[in-house]
XYZ file of C-alpha atoms in Angstrom:
567
model
C 0.000 0.000 0.000
C 1.324 3.408 -0.895
C 0.804 6.020 1.818
C 0.477 9.734 1.044
C 3.275 10.461 3.547
C 5.853 7.743 3.892
C 6.735 6.639 7.437
C 9.958 8.262 8.563
C 9.456 11.592 6.806
C 10.219 14.827 8.632
C 7.861 17.366 7.107
C 9.174 20.938 7.212
C 6.338 22.400 5.119
C 4.533 23.231 8.332
C 2.262 26.074 9.354
C 3.960 29.396 8.623
C 1.557 31.564 10.559
C 3.755 31.838 13.654
C 2.526 32.337 17.180
C -1.093 32.906 16.346
C -1.830 29.966 14.086
C 0.640 27.133 14.109
C 4.194 25.952 14.319
C 6.518 28.120 12.264
C 9.313 26.827 10.053
C 11.845 28.259 12.539
C 10.358 26.137 15.341
C 10.543 22.944 13.318
C 14.124 23.619 12.277
C 15.146 24.521 15.842
C 13.762 21.215 17.050
C 16.298 19.331 14.928
C 19.019 21.934 14.422
C 21.216 20.470 17.156
C 21.432 17.284 15.081
C 23.919 18.931 12.762
C 21.540 18.814 9.781
C 21.652 21.441 7.050
C 18.500 21.573 4.964
C 17.125 23.891 2.328
C 13.717 25.404 3.072
C 10.949 22.942 2.310
C 13.305 19.961 2.111
C 12.100 16.549 3.263
C 14.431 14.738 5.635
C 14.127 11.011 6.253
C 15.332 8.559 8.857
C 16.858 8.975 12.296
C 19.049 11.976 12.973
C 21.873 12.650 15.366
C 22.493 15.211 18.088
C 25.884 16.290 16.761
C 28.395 15.168 14.175
C 30.927 14.181 16.813
C 28.566 12.350 19.201
C 25.549 10.756 17.491
C 22.313 11.062 19.424
C 19.100 9.713 17.885
C 15.943 11.755 17.550
C 12.547 10.426 16.457
C 11.115 11.591 13.161
C 9.297 14.928 13.574
C 5.889 15.622 12.007
C 4.297 19.066 12.308
C 0.922 20.634 11.613
C 0.135 22.605 8.452
C -2.702 24.905 7.333
C -6.003 23.137 6.762
C -7.606 23.156 3.321
C -10.615 25.302 4.181
C -9.717 27.253 7.326
C -6.914 29.178 8.960
C -6.515 26.517 11.650
C -3.729 23.966 11.304
C -3.997 20.210 10.945
C -1.457 17.521 11.764
C -2.398 14.715 9.386
C -0.401 11.536 9.981
C -0.584 7.834 9.204
C 0.342 5.497 12.066
C 1.043 2.142 10.440
C 1.158 -0.735 12.936
C 2.632 -4.105 11.985
C 5.367 -6.487 13.048
C 8.758 -4.987 12.215
C 12.327 -6.217 12.578
C 14.055 -3.572 14.677
C 17.763 -3.541 15.538
C 18.332 -3.053 19.286
C 22.055 -2.510 20.021
C 23.374 -5.382 22.102
C 20.263 -7.476 21.496
C 20.290 -7.963 17.733
C 17.219 -7.889 15.540
C 13.886 -8.006 17.366
C 10.491 -8.639 15.793
C 7.934 -6.393 17.453
C 4.859 -4.258 16.834
C 5.804 -0.675 15.960
C 4.426 2.613 14.756
C 5.811 3.224 11.269
C 8.668 0.765 11.765
C 10.529 2.640 14.530
C 10.898 2.772 18.310
C 9.571 5.231 19.324
C 7.075 6.353 16.699
C 7.164 9.821 15.121
C 7.092 12.908 17.333
C 3.935 14.938 16.653
C 4.349 18.710 17.108
C 1.345 21.027 17.102
C -0.202 23.982 18.926
C -3.366 24.769 20.832
C -6.195 25.275 18.341
C -4.800 22.691 15.908
C -6.493 19.457 14.869
C -4.702 16.130 15.207
C -5.934 13.726 12.527
C -4.502 10.214 12.610
C -5.089 7.333 10.226
C -4.351 3.997 11.897
C -3.460 1.078 9.636
C -3.688 -2.320 11.319
C -1.267 -4.568 9.446
C -1.100 -7.144 12.247
C -2.214 -10.771 11.900
C -5.687 -11.899 12.969
C -6.260 -12.267 16.701
C -6.330 -15.842 17.992
C -9.520 -16.914 19.769
C -9.807 -15.801 23.392
C -11.616 -18.028 25.873
C -10.783 -16.205 29.108
C -12.425 -13.255 30.776
C -12.006 -9.609 29.858
C -9.550 -9.099 32.747
C -6.974 -11.471 31.288
C -4.657 -10.598 28.372
C -6.294 -10.894 24.966
C -6.518 -9.384 21.466
C -2.829 -8.469 21.316
C -3.195 -7.609 17.617
C -5.965 -5.074 18.225
C -5.208 -1.605 19.539
C -6.484 1.961 19.813
C -4.779 5.220 20.783
C -4.540 7.366 23.909
C -3.048 10.875 23.853
C -1.728 10.577 27.382
C -2.070 13.723 29.497
C -3.868 15.841 26.920
C -7.064 17.676 27.811
C -9.167 16.609 24.835
C -12.459 14.838 24.254
C -12.646 11.170 25.343
C -15.650 10.490 23.112
C -16.420 9.449 19.552
C -13.354 9.232 17.321
C -11.198 11.371 19.610
C -9.190 10.144 22.646
C -11.583 7.232 23.084
C -9.823 4.218 24.618
C -13.048 2.187 24.568
C -12.719 1.770 20.779
C -10.999 -1.226 19.170
C -8.904 -1.083 15.994
C -9.134 -4.754 15.077
C -6.988 -6.502 12.438
C -8.365 -8.530 9.589
C -10.187 -11.691 10.559
C -8.706 -15.014 9.504
C -11.221 -15.179 6.665
C -10.419 -11.668 5.475
C -6.699 -12.384 5.562
C -7.182 -15.602 3.573
C -9.178 -13.640 1.010
C -6.404 -10.994 0.848
C -8.812 -8.256 1.943
C -7.419 -4.771 2.455
C -5.861 -4.016 5.810
C -8.361 -2.100 7.957
C -7.907 1.598 8.616
C -9.344 3.668 11.456
C -9.366 7.416 12.038
C -8.836 9.537 15.121
C -9.684 13.242 15.028
C -8.772 15.335 18.052
C -9.463 19.066 18.268
C -6.918 20.576 20.655
C -8.347 23.485 22.690
C -6.818 26.849 21.834
C -5.718 27.347 25.452
C -4.272 23.844 25.858
C -1.142 23.933 28.072
C 2.094 23.871 26.081
C 4.248 20.910 27.029
C 5.288 17.301 26.506
C 2.722 14.507 26.164
C 2.799 11.050 24.591
C 0.626 8.601 22.690
C 0.308 4.855 23.075
C -2.218 2.035 22.567
C -4.740 1.523 25.365
C -6.928 -1.460 24.512
C -7.757 -3.264 27.745
C -6.081 -6.660 27.746
C -3.377 -5.721 25.214
C -1.805 -2.529 26.557
C 1.199 -3.935 28.441
C 2.405 -6.296 25.710
C 2.198 -3.585 23.053
C 3.963 -0.860 25.035
C 6.840 -3.140 26.075
C 7.213 -3.894 22.380
C 7.876 -0.202 21.716
C 4.487 1.174 20.654
C 4.810 4.733 21.946
C 5.518 8.197 20.615
C 5.865 11.768 21.844
C 3.450 14.671 21.394
C 4.733 18.233 21.751
C 2.227 21.053 22.169
C 4.039 24.326 21.492
C 3.036 27.609 23.083
C 3.995 30.444 25.380
C 6.815 28.698 27.250
C 8.636 28.064 23.971
C 8.890 31.819 23.399
C 10.778 32.481 26.648
C 14.124 33.757 25.263
C 16.342 31.419 27.287
C 14.230 28.393 26.294
C 13.911 29.525 22.692
C 17.724 29.564 22.452
C 18.129 26.021 23.814
C 18.228 22.862 21.688
C 14.905 21.011 22.043
C 15.744 17.344 22.693
C 13.263 14.452 22.977
C 14.473 11.798 25.442
C 11.908 8.999 25.133
C 12.763 6.159 27.526
C 11.198 2.879 26.415
C 11.100 -0.260 28.535
C 11.193 -3.330 26.288
C 10.675 -7.012 27.114
C 12.752 -9.066 24.688
C 13.362 -12.812 24.524
C 14.573 -14.957 21.627
C 14.331 -12.085 19.189
C 10.757 -11.063 19.980
C 8.422 -9.731 22.652
C 7.034 -12.797 24.424
C 3.260 -13.079 24.648
C 1.693 -12.131 27.970
C 0.659 -15.660 28.960
C 1.118 -15.793 32.744
C 1.232 -13.653 35.850
C 5.006 -14.033 36.217
C 5.668 -12.784 32.681
C 6.821 -9.385 33.939
C 9.404 -10.722 36.383
C 10.507 -13.596 34.170
C 11.812 -11.441 31.304
C 14.424 -8.757 32.110
C 13.684 -5.238 30.900
C 15.802 -3.555 28.232
C 15.808 0.245 28.364
C 16.371 2.384 25.288
C 16.478 6.123 24.689
C 14.932 6.984 21.325
C 15.388 3.347 20.306
C 19.104 3.110 21.204
C 20.812 1.542 24.210
C 22.893 4.189 26.021
C 23.301 6.776 23.247
C 25.702 9.696 23.739
C 24.787 13.373 23.544
C 27.288 16.259 23.475
C 26.903 19.350 25.644
C 29.345 22.261 25.435
C 30.506 24.204 28.453
C 28.001 26.982 29.030
C 25.400 25.448 26.681
C 21.814 24.902 27.852
C 19.664 22.150 26.368
C 16.000 21.416 26.995
C 15.356 17.733 27.520
C 11.817 16.391 27.208
C 12.054 13.306 29.454
C 9.317 10.738 28.730
C 8.874 7.606 30.879
C 7.307 5.377 28.221
C 7.675 2.466 30.643
C 5.056 -0.104 31.566
C 6.459 -1.536 34.804
C 9.413 0.511 36.074
C 9.428 3.902 37.806
C 12.519 6.001 37.047
C 14.386 7.944 39.722
C 16.690 9.883 37.415
C 20.037 11.514 38.168
C 22.845 12.872 36.004
C 26.110 11.757 37.610
C 29.800 11.978 36.798
C 33.091 12.515 38.582
C 31.561 11.325 41.848
C 28.851 13.973 41.972
C 25.398 14.728 40.582
C 24.763 17.410 37.968
C 21.906 19.763 38.763
C 19.022 19.937 36.308
C 16.375 22.651 36.318
C 12.865 21.278 35.936
C 10.468 23.577 34.108
C 7.403 21.355 33.654
C 5.714 18.200 34.967
C 3.359 16.104 32.837
C 2.983 18.865 30.260
C 2.238 21.718 32.674
C 4.826 24.495 33.039
C 6.028 25.623 36.479
C 6.071 29.300 37.476
C 9.881 29.172 37.635
C 12.619 26.558 37.112
C 13.202 24.223 40.069
C 16.773 23.013 40.658
C 16.921 19.273 41.294
C 19.533 16.551 41.552
C 16.855 13.851 41.177
C 13.802 13.743 38.886
C 11.112 11.235 39.854
C 9.123 9.725 36.970
C 6.461 7.106 37.522
C 5.380 5.050 34.541
C 3.815 7.482 32.054
C 5.224 10.690 33.594
C 7.080 13.396 31.674
C 9.392 16.136 32.897
C 10.875 19.013 30.913
C 14.293 19.985 32.275
C 17.029 22.448 31.367
C 20.588 21.180 31.700
C 23.714 23.330 31.390
C 27.206 22.097 30.625
C 29.631 22.921 33.434
C 32.897 21.058 33.978
C 34.120 19.063 30.967
C 33.846 15.322 31.372
C 31.694 12.260 30.913
C 28.356 12.057 32.714
C 25.527 9.538 32.691
C 21.753 9.724 32.960
C 20.933 6.906 35.352
C 17.799 5.483 36.948
C 17.929 3.876 40.368
C 16.137 0.704 39.208
C 18.171 0.239 36.004
C 21.625 -1.416 36.168
C 23.299 0.512 33.326
C 23.205 4.131 32.151
C 20.225 5.245 30.093
C 22.382 7.696 28.137
C 25.813 9.305 28.266
C 26.508 13.050 28.288
C 29.863 14.347 27.122
C 30.520 17.911 28.255
C 33.220 19.270 25.957
C 35.739 21.981 26.720
C 34.488 24.028 23.772
C 32.992 27.097 25.439
C 29.757 28.852 24.610
C 30.528 32.519 25.140
C 28.749 34.166 26.699
C 27.308 31.231 28.652
C 23.626 30.589 27.990
C 21.285 31.752 30.736
C 18.478 30.033 32.600
C 15.111 31.799 32.797
C 14.194 33.421 36.113
C 10.448 32.956 35.610
C 8.061 31.107 33.311
C 4.459 31.531 32.129
C 2.625 29.049 34.415
C 0.800 26.333 32.523
C -2.367 26.212 34.673
C -3.751 28.202 37.625
C -3.999 26.308 40.896
C -7.257 25.045 42.382
C -8.264 25.609 45.995
C -10.253 23.592 48.535
C -12.600 26.584 48.741
C -13.636 25.772 45.158
C -15.351 22.610 46.445
C -19.068 23.272 46.860
C -20.861 19.893 46.675
C -20.992 17.899 49.937
C -20.122 14.545 48.314
C -16.962 15.844 46.644
C -14.525 13.483 48.389
C -13.605 10.224 46.673
C -11.263 7.461 47.789
C -9.376 4.895 45.722
C -7.360 2.050 47.249
C -4.981 -0.066 45.172
C -5.204 -3.575 46.607
C -3.852 -6.960 45.473
C -5.146 -10.376 46.563
C -2.511 -13.013 45.736
C -3.704 -16.469 44.739
C -7.312 -15.351 44.355
C -7.935 -17.345 41.183
C -6.861 -20.574 39.530
C -5.032 -20.603 36.210
C -2.142 -18.635 34.721
C -3.191 -15.326 36.317
C -3.929 -16.107 39.975
C -3.586 -12.623 41.487
C -6.441 -10.135 41.714
C -5.481 -6.480 41.200
C -8.327 -4.398 42.576
C -9.315 -0.725 42.871
C -11.321 -0.427 46.084
C -12.606 2.591 47.982
C -15.800 4.596 47.844
C -16.849 3.571 44.330
C -15.486 0.057 43.880
C -17.073 -2.334 41.397
C -19.564 -4.466 43.397
C -18.788 -8.053 44.312
C -20.310 -10.912 42.372
C -21.124 -12.474 45.759
C -21.323 -9.745 48.440
C -21.762 -12.356 51.190
C -18.842 -14.505 50.060
C -15.066 -14.309 50.416
C -14.216 -10.923 48.895
C -10.526 -11.839 48.583
C -11.563 -14.500 46.054
C -14.433 -12.632 44.430
C -14.327 -12.560 40.619
C -15.740 -9.029 40.278
C -15.093 -7.031 43.449
C -12.969 -3.988 42.648
C -12.110 -5.251 39.159
C -12.765 -3.484 35.874
C -16.273 -4.014 34.526
C -16.862 -2.306 31.156
C -20.615 -2.248 31.890
C -20.294 -0.498 35.250
C -19.688 3.209 35.852
C -17.607 3.695 39.009
C -17.556 7.503 39.046
C -20.060 9.985 37.607
C -18.346 13.369 37.461
C -20.129 16.683 36.896
C -18.536 19.260 34.628
C -17.378 22.535 36.179
C -17.148 21.058 39.681
C -14.032 20.664 41.838
C -13.545 17.477 43.848
C -10.939 16.031 46.185
C -9.622 12.507 45.756
C -7.489 10.495 48.168
C -5.626 7.557 46.645
C -3.492 5.092 48.589
C -1.867 1.739 48.055
C -2.019 -1.290 50.295
C 1.042 -2.711 48.554
C 3.571 -3.655 51.273
C 6.678 -4.036 49.105
C 8.364 -0.610 48.714
C 9.723 -1.455 45.248
C 6.213 -1.927 43.834
C 4.580 1.169 42.395
C 0.925 1.757 41.544
C 0.740 5.019 39.572
C -2.739 6.539 39.492
C -3.736 7.964 36.103
C -6.931 9.887 35.358
C -7.903 10.433 31.726
C -9.027 13.774 30.250
C -8.417 16.175 33.183
C -5.167 17.174 34.906
C -4.999 16.631 38.678
C -3.402 18.962 41.238
C -1.342 17.075 43.831
C -1.791 18.884 47.157
C -0.661 16.275 49.731
C 1.640 13.269 49.772
C 1.489 10.939 52.780
C -0.625 13.535 54.562
C 1.891 16.357 54.145
C 0.876 19.446 52.191
C 2.969 20.377 49.149
C 3.949 24.011 48.800
C 3.429 24.729 45.997
C 1.121 21.959 44.741
C 2.050 20.319 41.428
C -0.088 19.477 38.395
C 0.113 15.869 37.155
C -1.819 13.433 35.046
C -0.137 10.374 36.600
C 1.102 10.084 40.205
C 3.231 7.216 41.497
C 2.472 5.502 44.809
C 5.217 3.257 46.143
C 4.428 0.400 48.490
C 5.546 -0.049 52.074
C 4.152 -0.398 55.564
C 2.174 1.729 55.208
C 2.074 2.302 51.476
C 2.068 5.824 50.123
C -1.009 8.027 49.850
C -1.827 11.143 47.855
C -4.541 13.770 47.868
C -5.378 15.828 44.803
C -7.916 18.342 43.560
C -9.447 18.091 40.115
C -11.878 20.201 38.118
C -13.821 18.424 35.389
C -13.848 20.723 32.396
C -15.195 21.039 28.842
C -15.677 17.414 27.750
C -18.401 14.855 28.438
C -18.184 11.142 27.778
C -16.887 7.887 29.218
C -13.221 7.542 30.142
C -11.139 5.638 32.689
C -8.974 5.900 35.776
C -6.454 3.147 36.383
C -3.122 1.914 37.641
C -0.351 2.717 35.163
C 1.571 -0.418 36.113
C 0.177 -1.714 32.871
C -0.072 -5.431 33.476
C -2.138 -4.548 36.571
C -4.443 -2.475 34.350
C -4.789 -5.349 31.866
C -5.711 -7.656 34.768
C -8.477 -5.389 36.053
C -6.997 -2.495 38.094
C -9.142 0.055 36.268
C -12.408 1.944 36.719
C -14.867 3.596 34.348
C -15.702 7.252 34.788
C -18.455 9.261 33.116
C -18.148 13.023 32.621
C -21.657 14.486 32.509
C -23.180 17.974 32.297
C -23.658 19.473 35.739
C -27.446 19.236 35.574
C -27.471 15.477 34.872
C -25.946 14.071 38.063
C -27.965 11.135 39.355
C -27.908 10.084 42.984
C -25.292 7.477 43.860
C -22.640 7.376 41.181
C -21.896 3.731 41.956
C -25.500 2.618 42.237
C -27.153 0.071 39.989
C -28.780 2.979 38.147
C -25.338 4.055 36.973
C -24.707 0.832 35.087
C -24.555 1.495 31.370
C -23.433 -0.229 28.217
C -20.375 0.956 26.306
């Protein structure tokens, strides 16, 4: 099949309307200029690129929005072709895995608030084998959909709707050589959408973990006011997408048992390469967009060298810009988190980006003695990405919700014996309320026909989430779709200032961690989900359905039988 835009193309014929209407040519060129690429205006560049001629550093293909055919608004129109691909992983040889457009990660999508993201999904995977188990066991690994993680966009229809299924051909269709199916996603990005770093990945329940640890992920950049801050505008804009892969015998093993995660060691890549090297000159500032595209491992990141840690200056968390840079020696990323940081070359030498849970370096940084004169500056202040919420904004008396991550080992027979439950004030009811709840087949597990939370638009609520996991190394990140959440307390202690997130990690222990956040449900109605972003837990049932409704339509008892509804 011949696509209108071949996978791997970097399109520089982007919107030329500047700040008011789309990404300018200067912005697209700046995003890849540090790669040492010289290109004539309008040229098409293909393949992976490098961070400098002397120290290759890979960057994903960049695709940008362009003016629409009938309006002044811009459209990012992109094919995401999914099929098994042979990908070379340094140190691990050729690996056959599902990819977007043949690469790990997929293309980086750059757009602005007010743009439209229009994706065509081609499913070139084989037919799904029959599935005889329940919906909370792995299944349909060759079906997928798409989630624009962290973005505040509609969860309904053909937008960020993770309740859709992009199925492959059936066995009969494949035997008849029928065309590969195509599906469309159209997402209208609000004009005031926060500028920042987001990511996309498949989110079909039962298939998510296996697909993401095969490399199905890509970065979304929403450009805006923060990119015009002079000190940030001058810095190289570097995507650092950290993928966690599960590789065995040249492929990603099928998710066939509960010990699959522990039985196959993780391989970590940055932009598809094991431990790539980036060059940083003395006095140079670079902006790194750190993306934890991991399914099972939280990343406690440090930049170390010469026996000490290098300070980074965090400017955003999960796509929302801070009011000012925050100096850190450690950046904490749960699975799915992103952090934008500024890093400045100081003493020449060799440094490494390391994660506490990963044995080797994720990437190497070589600070050269070649000076940037005068040294590049760090910004003193930033345009904040979102205003804070306040407890005084809560007006309804039933505004407090509780979620408890709870595991019951050995609850079931078969290959997946452990029950991963979301309990609390709106848990899925038990199949047998008078029976042994630790063995119940429904209690606290995802039920696609049950609505756990009915949430009224334009209201502010307070959630408390905690984990009953006793092992400190285990992490249950809480992720809410559609609306950002403002973390106000961790383990009962107030944060000053609070921090916007879309995903918040909760480590285990005795007791396990707890968080409290405020959230305002804005703009979009429809069904979405909240879940644990330890993705094999989500596939096994650690997920809940939420329904965003107009304020006037709230029914009594959001977890009552009256709130049951079909997808």
